[in-house]
XYZ file of C-alpha atoms in Angstrom:
715
model
C 36.870 -26.900 -62.486
C 39.360 -26.152 -59.655
C 41.808 -28.734 -58.272
C 39.717 -29.034 -55.118
C 36.480 -29.592 -57.056
C 38.176 -32.195 -59.263
C 39.406 -34.143 -56.244
C 36.001 -34.070 -54.588
C 34.372 -35.292 -57.788
C 36.872 -38.176 -58.063
C 36.324 -39.172 -54.447
C 32.549 -39.056 -54.896
C 32.862 -41.489 -57.797
C 35.115 -43.779 -55.773
C 38.195 -42.814 -57.689
C 40.631 -42.785 -54.769
C 43.601 -43.628 -56.932
C 42.797 -40.774 -59.285
C 42.197 -38.445 -56.352
C 45.568 -39.378 -54.870
C 47.194 -38.667 -58.211
C 45.464 -35.295 -58.323
C 46.704 -34.533 -54.839
C 50.211 -35.465 -55.867
C 49.852 -32.888 -58.601
C 48.609 -30.408 -56.004
C 51.805 -30.947 -53.984
C 53.815 -30.082 -57.086
C 51.637 -27.002 -57.597
C 52.545 -25.811 -54.107
C 55.911 -24.838 -55.618
C 54.405 -22.917 -58.533
C 55.323 -19.277 -59.028
C 51.622 -18.580 -59.676
C 50.125 -17.617 -56.298
C 46.589 -18.507 -57.385
C 47.758 -22.003 -58.298
C 49.470 -22.346 -54.912
C 46.305 -21.196 -53.131
C 44.171 -23.699 -55.014
C 46.656 -26.493 -54.350
C 46.859 -25.757 -50.611
C 43.056 -25.664 -50.335
C 42.793 -28.970 -52.207
C 45.247 -30.706 -49.889
C 43.492 -29.300 -46.840
C 40.176 -30.846 -47.923
C 41.660 -34.102 -49.257
C 41.723 -37.552 -47.592
C 43.794 -37.900 -44.432
C 46.265 -40.372 -45.975
C 46.896 -37.964 -48.808
C 47.439 -35.093 -46.349
C 50.010 -37.191 -44.489
C 51.749 -37.965 -47.777
C 51.737 -34.247 -48.600
C 53.279 -33.288 -45.249
C 56.847 -32.753 -46.602
C 55.478 -30.330 -49.186
C 53.407 -28.567 -46.538
C 56.481 -28.222 -44.322
C 58.401 -26.699 -47.210
C 55.638 -24.121 -47.688
C 55.736 -23.219 -43.991
C 59.439 -22.436 -44.314
C 59.248 -20.336 -47.481
C 55.698 -19.197 -48.310
C 54.932 -15.458 -48.169
C 51.267 -15.475 -49.212
C 48.910 -15.355 -46.223
C 46.108 -17.376 -47.819
C 48.418 -20.207 -48.760
C 49.961 -20.256 -45.308
C 46.578 -20.405 -43.559
C 45.415 -23.332 -45.725
C 48.688 -25.151 -45.026
C 48.349 -24.511 -41.298
C 44.802 -25.886 -41.337
C 45.968 -29.030 -43.147
C 48.821 -29.569 -40.676
C 46.557 -28.985 -37.659
C 44.057 -31.546 -38.930
C 46.750 -34.241 -38.759
C 47.266 -33.882 -35.009
C 50.182 -35.996 -33.689
C 50.851 -37.304 -37.211
C 52.179 -33.834 -38.038
C 55.061 -34.130 -35.558
C 57.683 -33.733 -38.342
C 56.299 -30.205 -38.868
C 57.196 -28.963 -35.365
C 60.366 -27.149 -36.436
C 58.589 -25.481 -39.355
C 55.734 -24.355 -37.089
C 58.211 -22.926 -34.601
C 59.857 -21.108 -37.509
C 56.432 -19.690 -38.454
C 55.901 -18.336 -34.960
C 59.352 -16.799 -34.868
C 59.103 -15.170 -38.284
C 57.308 -11.923 -39.035
C 55.919 -12.389 -42.529
C 54.694 -8.795 -42.783
C 51.332 -7.793 -44.132
C 48.419 -6.809 -41.944
C 48.937 -7.108 -38.209
C 45.658 -8.975 -37.864
C 46.754 -11.559 -40.434
C 50.062 -12.007 -38.656
C 48.321 -12.559 -35.325
C 45.959 -14.970 -37.012
C 48.915 -17.000 -38.288
C 50.466 -16.954 -34.826
C 47.250 -18.398 -33.425
C 46.877 -21.022 -36.137
C 50.526 -22.065 -35.812
C 50.125 -22.451 -32.060
C 46.940 -24.481 -32.625
C 48.853 -26.808 -34.931
C 51.576 -27.316 -32.322
C 48.939 -27.930 -29.655
C 47.292 -30.548 -31.906
C 50.641 -32.347 -32.238
C 50.778 -32.520 -28.446
C 53.683 -33.744 -26.334
C 56.366 -33.646 -29.065
C 55.738 -29.899 -29.347
C 56.141 -29.084 -25.642
C 59.906 -28.516 -25.525
C 60.001 -26.424 -28.727
C 57.101 -24.360 -27.383
C 58.986 -23.759 -24.111
C 61.795 -22.306 -26.187
C 59.395 -19.708 -27.594
C 58.413 -18.191 -24.251
C 61.257 -15.665 -24.508
C 60.138 -14.313 -27.890
C 59.941 -10.527 -28.173
C 56.412 -10.373 -29.607
C 53.701 -10.547 -26.964
C 51.256 -12.157 -29.409
C 53.644 -15.081 -29.931
C 54.183 -15.584 -26.208
C 50.453 -15.461 -25.551
C 49.689 -18.026 -28.259
C 52.424 -20.323 -26.926
C 50.919 -20.171 -23.438
C 47.492 -20.903 -24.947
C 48.930 -23.946 -26.728
C 50.148 -25.465 -23.456
C 46.614 -25.307 -22.121
C 45.256 -27.076 -25.194
C 47.878 -29.792 -24.862
C 46.760 -30.338 -21.267
C 48.458 -32.808 -18.892
C 51.084 -33.728 -21.514
C 52.428 -30.184 -21.082
C 53.370 -30.825 -17.442
C 57.024 -30.032 -18.176
C 56.034 -26.426 -18.906
C 54.562 -25.758 -15.445
C 57.808 -24.183 -14.124
C 57.757 -21.802 -17.101
C 54.064 -20.934 -16.769
C 53.891 -20.340 -13.014
C 55.969 -17.100 -13.098
C 53.672 -15.773 -15.828
C 50.955 -15.292 -13.225
C 52.865 -12.078 -12.439
C 53.425 -11.089 -16.095
C 52.723 -7.404 -16.864
C 50.572 -8.429 -19.838
C 46.924 -9.046 -18.924
C 46.577 -11.306 -21.947
C 49.503 -13.520 -20.985
C 48.382 -13.687 -17.351
C 44.917 -14.765 -18.469
C 46.289 -17.456 -20.789
C 48.656 -18.694 -18.063
C 45.753 -19.044 -15.633
C 43.754 -21.150 -18.093
C 46.713 -23.252 -19.191
C 47.925 -24.080 -15.680
C 44.406 -25.117 -14.775
C 44.098 -27.282 -17.887
C 47.442 -29.024 -17.324
C 45.950 -30.417 -14.142
C 47.685 -32.486 -11.442
C 51.248 -31.400 -12.224
C 50.254 -27.770 -11.701
C 48.284 -28.193 -8.474
C 51.179 -27.968 -6.019
C 52.778 -24.904 -7.653
C 49.359 -23.224 -7.852
C 48.542 -23.939 -4.213
C 51.928 -22.507 -3.257
C 51.261 -19.433 -5.415
C 47.970 -18.902 -3.584
C 50.095 -17.647 -0.671
C 52.299 -15.349 -2.747
C 52.671 -11.806 -1.451
C 51.659 -10.437 -4.867
C 47.847 -10.208 -5.043
C 47.876 -10.662 -8.827
C 49.751 -13.932 -8.449
C 47.371 -15.155 -5.738
C 44.408 -14.130 -7.889
C 45.686 -15.936 -10.980
C 46.708 -19.037 -9.044
C 43.378 -19.540 -7.308
C 41.443 -18.875 -10.516
C 43.608 -21.445 -12.324
C 42.649 -24.043 -9.733
C 39.061 -23.599 -10.866
C 39.898 -24.755 -14.397
C 40.991 -28.211 -13.262
C 39.013 -30.972 -14.974
C 39.614 -33.366 -12.057
C 39.576 -31.156 -8.929
C 41.993 -32.022 -6.138
C 40.524 -31.664 -2.603
C 43.562 -29.558 -1.712
C 42.693 -27.186 -4.549
C 39.164 -26.827 -3.204
C 40.512 -26.042 0.257
C 42.919 -23.456 -1.162
C 40.076 -21.768 -3.037
C 37.931 -21.704 0.114
C 40.812 -20.134 2.052
C 41.375 -17.469 -0.624
C 37.617 -16.695 -0.579
C 38.446 -14.807 2.617
C 41.536 -13.087 1.211
C 42.096 -9.471 2.210
C 42.522 -8.429 -1.445
C 39.137 -8.101 -3.192
C 40.534 -9.241 -6.549
C 41.850 -12.463 -4.975
C 38.607 -13.036 -3.132
C 36.564 -12.568 -6.323
C 38.877 -14.940 -8.225
C 38.471 -17.563 -5.495
C 34.696 -17.292 -5.711
C 34.879 -17.768 -9.475
C 37.029 -20.856 -8.915
C 34.553 -22.246 -6.383
C 31.775 -21.654 -8.893
C 33.625 -23.666 -11.546
C 34.475 -26.403 -9.034
C 30.867 -26.573 -7.807
C 30.524 -30.381 -7.815
C 33.629 -30.755 -5.652
C 32.755 -28.029 -3.131
C 30.615 -29.113 -0.166
C 27.303 -27.260 -0.053
C 27.874 -25.871 3.432
C 31.298 -24.495 2.505
C 30.030 -22.932 -0.711
C 27.062 -21.354 1.065
C 29.279 -19.875 3.768
C 31.725 -18.432 1.230
C 29.034 -16.943 -0.997
C 26.967 -15.583 1.905
C 29.934 -13.903 3.543
C 30.998 -12.364 0.240
C 27.516 -11.008 -0.424
C 28.121 -8.710 2.549
C 31.562 -7.623 1.290
C 32.051 -3.941 0.474
C 33.640 -4.589 -2.920
C 31.239 -4.841 -5.869
C 33.402 -7.329 -7.781
C 33.309 -9.674 -4.788
C 29.549 -9.273 -4.431
C 29.000 -9.966 -8.115
C 31.211 -13.068 -8.008
C 29.136 -14.350 -5.087
C 25.903 -13.661 -6.956
C 27.267 -15.574 -9.964
C 28.054 -18.464 -7.639
C 24.427 -18.653 -6.613
C 23.341 -18.602 -10.261
C 25.278 -21.830 -10.780
C 23.967 -23.376 -7.526
C 20.284 -22.390 -7.326
C 19.644 -24.898 -4.554
C 21.530 -22.536 -2.232
C 19.260 -19.570 -2.942
C 16.598 -20.148 -0.295
C 19.303 -20.450 2.346
C 20.757 -17.063 1.322
C 17.469 -15.223 0.883
C 18.080 -12.787 3.735
C 21.517 -11.782 2.435
C 20.153 -11.344 -1.082
C 17.330 -9.190 0.195
C 19.847 -7.009 2.022
C 21.730 -6.556 -1.244
C 18.654 -5.030 -2.845
C 19.461 -1.818 -0.995
C 23.243 -2.091 -1.318
C 25.217 0.656 -3.105
C 25.836 -0.152 -6.734
C 22.885 -0.881 -8.966
C 24.663 -3.754 -10.702
C 24.809 -5.853 -7.541
C 21.241 -4.951 -6.543
C 20.008 -5.870 -9.997
C 21.667 -9.292 -9.845
C 20.316 -9.848 -6.327
C 16.815 -9.005 -7.536
C 17.243 -11.449 -10.383
C 18.317 -14.226 -8.005
C 15.425 -13.597 -5.657
C 13.129 -13.715 -8.665
C 14.383 -17.240 -9.369
C 13.042 -18.461 -6.042
C 9.465 -18.488 -7.302
C 6.284 -16.615 -6.400
C 7.080 -16.808 -2.680
C 9.859 -14.290 -3.313
C 7.401 -11.491 -4.180
C 7.026 -10.198 -0.588
C 10.801 -9.825 -0.274
C 11.030 -7.850 -3.495
C 8.090 -5.620 -2.628
C 9.396 -5.066 0.893
C 12.734 -3.800 -0.421
C 10.961 -1.075 -2.402
C 10.282 0.822 0.803
C 13.968 1.752 0.859
C 14.859 4.609 -1.479
C 18.156 2.929 -2.424
C 16.529 -0.141 -3.967
C 16.429 -0.286 -7.788
C 12.778 0.022 -8.798
C 13.245 -1.095 -12.415
C 15.386 -4.122 -11.485
C 12.887 -5.244 -8.868
C 10.045 -4.773 -11.353
C 11.885 -7.018 -13.836
C 12.331 -9.672 -11.148
C 8.661 -9.471 -10.212
C 7.643 -9.850 -13.849
C 9.925 -12.894 -14.099
C 7.750 -14.624 -11.466
C 4.910 -14.793 -14.002
C 1.165 -15.129 -13.524
C 1.311 -16.434 -9.909
C 2.466 -12.988 -8.760
C -0.442 -11.078 -10.346
C -2.539 -10.931 -7.122
C 0.393 -9.476 -5.188
C 1.059 -6.905 -7.931
C -2.601 -5.945 -8.139
C -2.617 -5.321 -4.406
C 0.677 -3.406 -4.596
C -0.819 -0.951 -7.105
C -2.845 0.468 -4.189
C 0.171 0.747 -1.861
C 0.620 4.089 -0.074
C 4.284 4.029 -1.161
C 4.842 5.498 -4.672
C 7.927 3.313 -5.276
C 5.897 0.174 -4.646
C 3.116 1.349 -6.949
C 5.649 2.201 -9.665
C 7.335 -1.212 -9.549
C 4.000 -3.024 -9.535
C 2.848 -1.030 -12.576
C 6.079 -1.748 -14.477
C 5.912 -5.445 -13.628
C 2.278 -5.749 -14.702
C 3.111 -4.055 -17.997
C 5.969 -6.502 -18.623
C 4.120 -9.723 -17.793
C 3.501 -11.932 -20.827
C 0.900 -13.053 -21.547
C -0.764 -9.889 -20.364
C -2.715 -10.341 -17.138
C -6.505 -9.871 -17.342
C -7.471 -6.316 -16.444
C -3.875 -5.068 -16.759
C -4.765 -2.270 -19.205
C -7.431 -0.952 -16.832
C -4.965 -1.003 -13.932
C -2.333 0.797 -16.013
C -4.917 3.350 -17.147
C -5.762 4.040 -13.539
C -2.065 4.549 -12.851
C -2.023 7.411 -15.352
C -4.099 9.411 -12.871
C -1.767 8.687 -9.966
C -0.783 11.834 -8.045
C 2.886 10.768 -8.154
C 4.545 11.739 -11.485
C 6.847 8.728 -11.281
C 3.900 6.329 -11.110
C 2.152 8.132 -13.980
C 5.335 7.930 -16.045
C 5.698 4.220 -15.261
C 2.101 3.631 -16.352
C 2.756 5.474 -19.600
C 5.914 3.470 -20.227
C 4.093 0.203 -19.555
C 1.231 1.145 -21.875
C 3.699 2.193 -24.558
C 5.239 -1.283 -24.451
C 1.810 -2.781 -25.124
C 1.422 -1.019 -28.475
C -2.094 -1.220 -29.955
C -3.207 -3.402 -27.028
C -3.249 -0.195 -24.997
C -5.950 1.358 -27.217
C -8.535 1.204 -24.411
C -6.413 3.673 -22.446
C -6.334 6.346 -25.195
C -8.649 8.808 -23.399
C -6.460 8.795 -20.282
C -3.285 9.050 -22.389
C -4.708 12.034 -24.279
C -5.566 13.715 -21.001
C -1.879 13.682 -20.115
C -1.144 15.948 -23.079
C -2.248 18.713 -20.706
C -0.383 17.418 -17.633
C 1.680 19.842 -15.567
C 4.791 17.720 -16.097
C 6.577 18.323 -19.411
C 8.095 14.845 -19.161
C 4.639 13.311 -18.929
C 3.376 15.337 -21.875
C 6.371 14.296 -23.981
C 5.948 10.642 -23.054
C 2.210 10.856 -23.779
C 2.991 12.000 -27.329
C 5.259 8.971 -27.775
C 2.748 6.502 -26.332
C -0.086 7.820 -28.476
C 2.012 7.078 -31.561
C 2.702 3.554 -30.269
C -0.814 2.726 -29.067
C -2.867 4.177 -31.922
C -0.763 4.382 -35.098
C -3.900 4.554 -37.294
C -6.060 6.777 -35.111
C -7.482 9.650 -37.201
C -7.158 12.013 -34.238
C -3.388 11.663 -33.980
C -2.699 14.514 -36.385
C -4.802 16.839 -34.207
C -3.069 15.616 -31.051
C 0.380 16.215 -32.495
C -0.535 19.536 -34.103
C -1.630 20.826 -30.732
C 1.584 19.580 -29.153
C 3.690 21.435 -31.749
C 2.957 24.622 -29.785
C 3.668 23.093 -26.371
C 5.781 25.328 -24.086
C 8.314 22.495 -23.600
C 10.867 21.998 -26.411
C 10.964 18.222 -25.881
C 7.208 17.994 -26.482
C 7.367 20.161 -29.599
C 10.222 18.096 -30.990
C 8.510 14.757 -30.429
C 5.264 16.049 -31.912
C 7.095 17.043 -35.102
C 8.885 13.686 -35.232
C 5.624 11.762 -34.955
C 3.873 14.020 -37.459
C 6.553 13.005 -39.948
C 5.643 9.385 -39.323
C 2.023 10.063 -40.332
C 3.028 10.581 -43.970
C 0.452 12.415 -46.060
C -1.893 12.642 -43.043
C 0.573 15.068 -41.510
C 0.742 17.331 -44.564
C -1.457 19.992 -42.977
C 1.268 20.465 -40.391
C 3.573 22.005 -43.030
C 2.747 25.650 -42.116
C 3.251 25.071 -38.358
C 6.501 23.213 -39.107
C 7.741 26.151 -41.219
C 7.064 28.413 -38.267
C 9.129 26.106 -36.055
C 12.191 26.651 -38.277
C 12.677 29.802 -36.204
C 12.029 28.072 -32.872
C 14.446 29.099 -30.091
C 15.369 25.432 -29.547
C 17.840 23.916 -32.039
C 16.407 20.395 -31.659
C 12.915 21.645 -32.518
C 14.213 23.448 -35.610
C 16.032 20.294 -36.640
C 12.861 18.221 -36.216
C 10.906 20.775 -38.267
C 13.451 20.603 -41.096
C 13.368 16.817 -41.039
C 9.563 16.853 -41.161
C 9.537 19.214 -44.139
C 12.133 17.139 -45.990
C 9.882 14.122 -45.608
C 7.213 15.879 -47.681
C 9.527 16.725 -50.586
C 8.263 19.189 -53.182
C 4.924 19.422 -51.334
C 6.746 21.570 -48.793
C 7.888 24.116 -51.395
C 6.520 27.008 -49.321
C 9.260 26.262 -46.767
C 12.049 27.319 -49.158
C 12.376 30.941 -47.892
C 12.535 29.855 -44.241
C 15.001 27.066 -45.023
C 17.131 29.526 -46.988
C 17.251 31.765 -43.928
C 18.237 28.772 -41.800
C 21.282 28.268 -44.020
C 22.703 31.376 -42.347
C 22.353 29.904 -38.866
C 25.520 30.146 -36.749
C 25.006 26.459 -35.864
C 26.626 24.146 -38.472
C 24.224 21.343 -37.589
C 21.266 23.507 -38.609
C 23.027 24.652 -41.761
C 23.500 21.000 -42.702
C 19.868 20.131 -42.005
C 18.611 23.138 -43.963
C 20.767 22.225 -46.969
C 19.777 18.558 -46.844
C 16.097 19.475 -46.598
C 16.337 21.832 -49.563
C 17.909 19.026 -51.544
C 14.843 16.860 -50.831
C 12.514 19.574 -52.159
C 13.964 19.237 -55.677
C 13.515 21.926 -58.309
C 11.108 23.844 -56.047
C 14.185 24.780 -53.988
C 16.043 26.382 -56.919
C 15.547 29.908 -55.477
C 17.908 28.849 -52.669
C 20.726 28.036 -55.128
C 22.925 31.048 -54.346
C 22.549 30.574 -50.580
C 23.398 26.885 -50.854
C 26.408 27.625 -53.039
C 27.599 30.234 -50.532
C 27.681 27.464 -47.922
C 30.615 25.966 -49.808
C 32.675 28.715 -48.146
C 31.669 27.565 -44.637
C 34.461 26.660 -42.192
C 32.407 23.562 -41.298
C 33.314 20.441 -43.290
C 29.843 19.007 -42.648
C 28.167 22.159 -43.995
C 30.343 22.178 -47.133
C 29.621 18.479 -47.689
C 25.856 19.063 -47.361
C 25.994 22.021 -49.752
C 27.906 19.998 -52.345
C 25.329 17.208 -52.153
C 22.366 19.589 -52.293
C 23.590 21.260 -55.485
C 22.897 17.986 -57.238
C 19.320 17.826 -55.986
C 18.021 21.161 -57.297
C 17.532 19.908 -60.873
C 19.676 22.715 -62.312
C 21.676 22.732 -65.545
C 25.314 21.678 -65.355
C 26.323 25.096 -66.704
C 24.791 26.827 -63.703
C 26.240 24.472 -61.132
C 29.750 23.861 -62.432
C 31.353 27.198 -61.470
C 30.291 26.653 -57.839
C 30.895 22.918 -57.641
C 34.405 23.263 -59.074
C 35.519 24.698 -55.757
C 34.093 21.745 -53.837
C 35.937 19.337 -56.124
C 39.190 20.969 -54.956
C 38.175 21.244 -51.279
C 40.850 20.513 -48.701
C 38.577 17.842 -47.163
C 38.307 14.504 -48.950
C 34.775 14.169 -47.549
C 33.686 17.310 -49.391
C 35.506 16.328 -52.574
C 33.806 12.939 -52.642
C 30.401 14.524 -52.020
C 31.013 16.903 -54.917
C 32.023 14.015 -57.175
C 28.834 12.143 -56.296
C 26.899 15.273 -57.234
C 28.669 15.402 -60.595
C 27.629 11.827 -61.256
C 23.974 12.760 -60.673
C 24.084 14.861 -63.832
C 24.226 11.736 -65.986
C 25.454 12.433 -69.546
C 25.977 16.104 -68.642
C 28.627 15.027 -66.110
C 31.187 15.213 -68.923
C 30.947 19.005 -68.680
C 32.669 18.792 -65.273
C 35.623 16.696 -66.547
C 38.252 19.504 -66.501
C 37.518 20.060 -62.805
C 37.155 16.389 -61.912
C 40.565 15.359 -63.268
C 42.234 17.907 -60.961
C 41.194 15.635 -58.080
C 43.764 13.117 -59.302
C 46.412 15.187 -57.561
C 45.276 13.452 -54.359
C 46.224 9.788 -54.395
C 43.195 8.758 -52.330
C 40.833 10.331 -54.900
C 42.329 8.739 -58.001
C 40.346 5.461 -57.983
C 37.020 7.350 -57.806
C 38.126 9.810 -60.497
C 39.268 7.015 -62.796
C 35.964 5.178 -62.342
C 34.079 8.299 -63.342
C 36.264 8.978 -66.357
C 35.688 5.389 -67.447
C 31.940 6.113 -67.538
C 32.637 8.921 -70.021
C 34.432 6.666 -72.499
C 31.298 5.911 -74.489
C 30.348 9.559 -75.092
C 33.724 11.236 -74.838
C 34.258 14.694 -73.368
C 31.894 17.625 -73.823
C 33.209 19.501 -76.898
C 33.031 22.761 -74.937
C 35.647 21.474 -72.498
C 38.348 20.617 -75.044
C 40.241 23.920 -74.605
C 40.265 23.439 -70.829
C 41.400 19.834 -71.158
C 44.190 21.002 -73.451
C 45.208 23.487 -70.760
C 45.351 20.637 -68.212
C 48.113 19.046 -70.333
C 50.456 21.533 -68.739
C 49.535 20.591 -65.188
C 52.378 19.820 -62.769
C 51.024 16.402 -61.778
C 51.418 13.510 -64.239
C 48.122 11.891 -63.095
C 46.218 14.999 -64.239
C 48.127 15.122 -67.537
C 47.373 11.438 -68.189
C 43.637 11.885 -67.607
C 43.562 14.953 -69.860
C 45.348 12.957 -72.572
C 42.854 10.127 -72.221
C 39.839 12.431 -72.556
C 41.278 14.284 -75.532
C 42.044 10.997 -77.240
C 38.411 9.997 -76.769
C 37.367 13.182 -78.553
C 39.295 12.097 -81.646
C 39.709 14.662 -84.450
C 37.465 17.101 -82.540
C 40.467 17.652 -80.246
C 42.855 18.596 -83.069
C 43.425 22.039 -81.488
C 45.183 20.215 -78.644
C 47.701 18.502 -80.930
C 50.521 21.042 -80.404
C 50.302 20.582 -76.646
C 50.155 16.813 -77.015
C 53.174 16.830 -79.316
C 55.169 18.680 -76.651
C 54.298 15.941 -74.154
C 56.311 13.486 -76.247
C 59.274 14.956 -74.369
C 57.567 14.752 -70.948
C 59.774 13.515 -68.062
C 57.128 10.869 -67.227
C 57.430 7.771 -69.429
C 53.729 6.902 -69.237
C 52.769 10.438 -70.223
C 55.103 10.239 -73.235
C 53.620 6.914 -74.340
C 49.996 8.021 -73.961
C 50.622 11.384 -75.605
C 52.026 9.669 -78.704
C 49.046 7.310 -78.863
C 46.613 10.233 -78.469
C 48.280 12.180 -81.254
C 47.895 9.188 -83.565
C 44.243 8.874 -82.592
C 43.411 12.564 -83.041
C 45.232 13.266 -86.299
C 42.790 13.076 -89.214
C 43.272 10.107 -91.521
C 45.143 10.871 -94.735
C 43.192 10.573 -98.001
C 43.795 7.307 -99.899
C 46.943 7.387 -102.028
C 48.432 10.371 -100.173
C 51.920 9.740 -98.879
């Protein structure tokens, strides 16, 4: 049981005295040289009773000054933070932590900076002056965390306002952002400097100052007035910041003033200003009806983001907003999809208006109405019939919208299958491609799907052919009769179609054996992507793809890393003997790319017990430091069986390799062979003089293990 578990158990049984004694022991353990003991002790103190944590504070402070282990430090910081103002004696140690770079991962260091600053913030006012002294630190992360701490301290950090105000012009975005929040959180003491900064000639300073005013927990009327003034600033970034401040200060801003500021900004040319105004209305929905005309005008404004938000806001006005949304569709600049979403948001009350809009002479109106009807949940009565009718619309955009809406309905669109099938012969390739997709969504178990997709495999449009092959793959065994057409598509002029055909064939495994010749030809494609797909597909066909062995092996010479990787993997899927594969795979095990080497090693492992035959090639990978862990794991798997006896001469030859890691692995394997490796003894004896100490030690041990035991009584 760990220290922490013991303490919890004692507390649960009411043994506070015993728990305190255990915690006293944990404080002693904080000084242990054993890092695991220190970690356990720090965690135990962190989760112990508050009185015990206060008593442990001197020990925690000592750890903050000297501890190098990140886990210990983080537990100590948590314990100190939990004490709040009672941890005031730790201020100097926490400042030391922020000033000291303890090394390790950058993320861990930043994490400690943050946690140290949190602890100082929890202490509060006693930490303010020491924190002010840290604002000149070289590391940006430290300065940013210090600024953050002032904001968490709040009004008690008033003395830091003169230090924080200039940071509104800091070149670091992070520090500027933290300064804005902290000055706002400090409250009254920061109001006058912030109001003054709202008139600064630097737009970034004005922007930060007015946004900081919005963070005030008790808004000052002067702050509200300053934000309203800046809402008409000439700089868009200042204006947007002022609108965000007014949004945060909503309860303190008179309705008429807020409406005027948001309305005027809705007409501003800058998108950021428009979006800030839209966000303001989101927080004050009561203003929406009074701004309906401006919002409607935004539906045709440049920039889809603003129009989309305007459509959303209009949609929040209720069913009466439908005419405005539909009216905007007459303008070609309005976002059809965004308006359709807003219409759908209105719910069932808008169904009559949408049903009428489906018969509009304007295609954009019909398209939005169709999309909205398809998105309404629960589905409106008669919606499928209306969407089916839309499939026959003379405008391709309306037909496409109807298809998309039906596709979103899944099997509920089954009644529209005849009309969807008719679109497989539409003039528009986009419609035909979408029809293939929707058929798969609407009728996943329809027995006619295979026929539909088989016909589409020969469509003149590549996108249709590709999607047909993709959906045929999803039919499983029902799509098996598409194997011959798919083989033919391996020579399609479109690369995406050929890729889809290869993927389809791979999904049928050995049943697609007749595709081996065509896939072998595809290995010679000048496109690496197709080479990869052909190799991967052959690997899925298993032993039926063995005739492609030489072509796959030749791919190991490809300049493409991806092609070499695929070839190395495929060699393990052809169910060949290790003797046949090893000469080719040996090259991949020495490939210049670690990706290829690792793929080759995984292939070796697929040979099971026969993997030992590859050992002389595998241990050469140990030359690369990054490969050694994987090589050592594989060699460990061979310990039970030992090396293949046929490889002993090669392993003996590896004893002369330049790299000690290779020599050590060769020694290990030969030692596992025992007396069977006696022919390697002369080479092992020579290694007793090797310049590497570990090699010398292991060579001696191997010699002792390999030498045959002397008969009893023989000296």
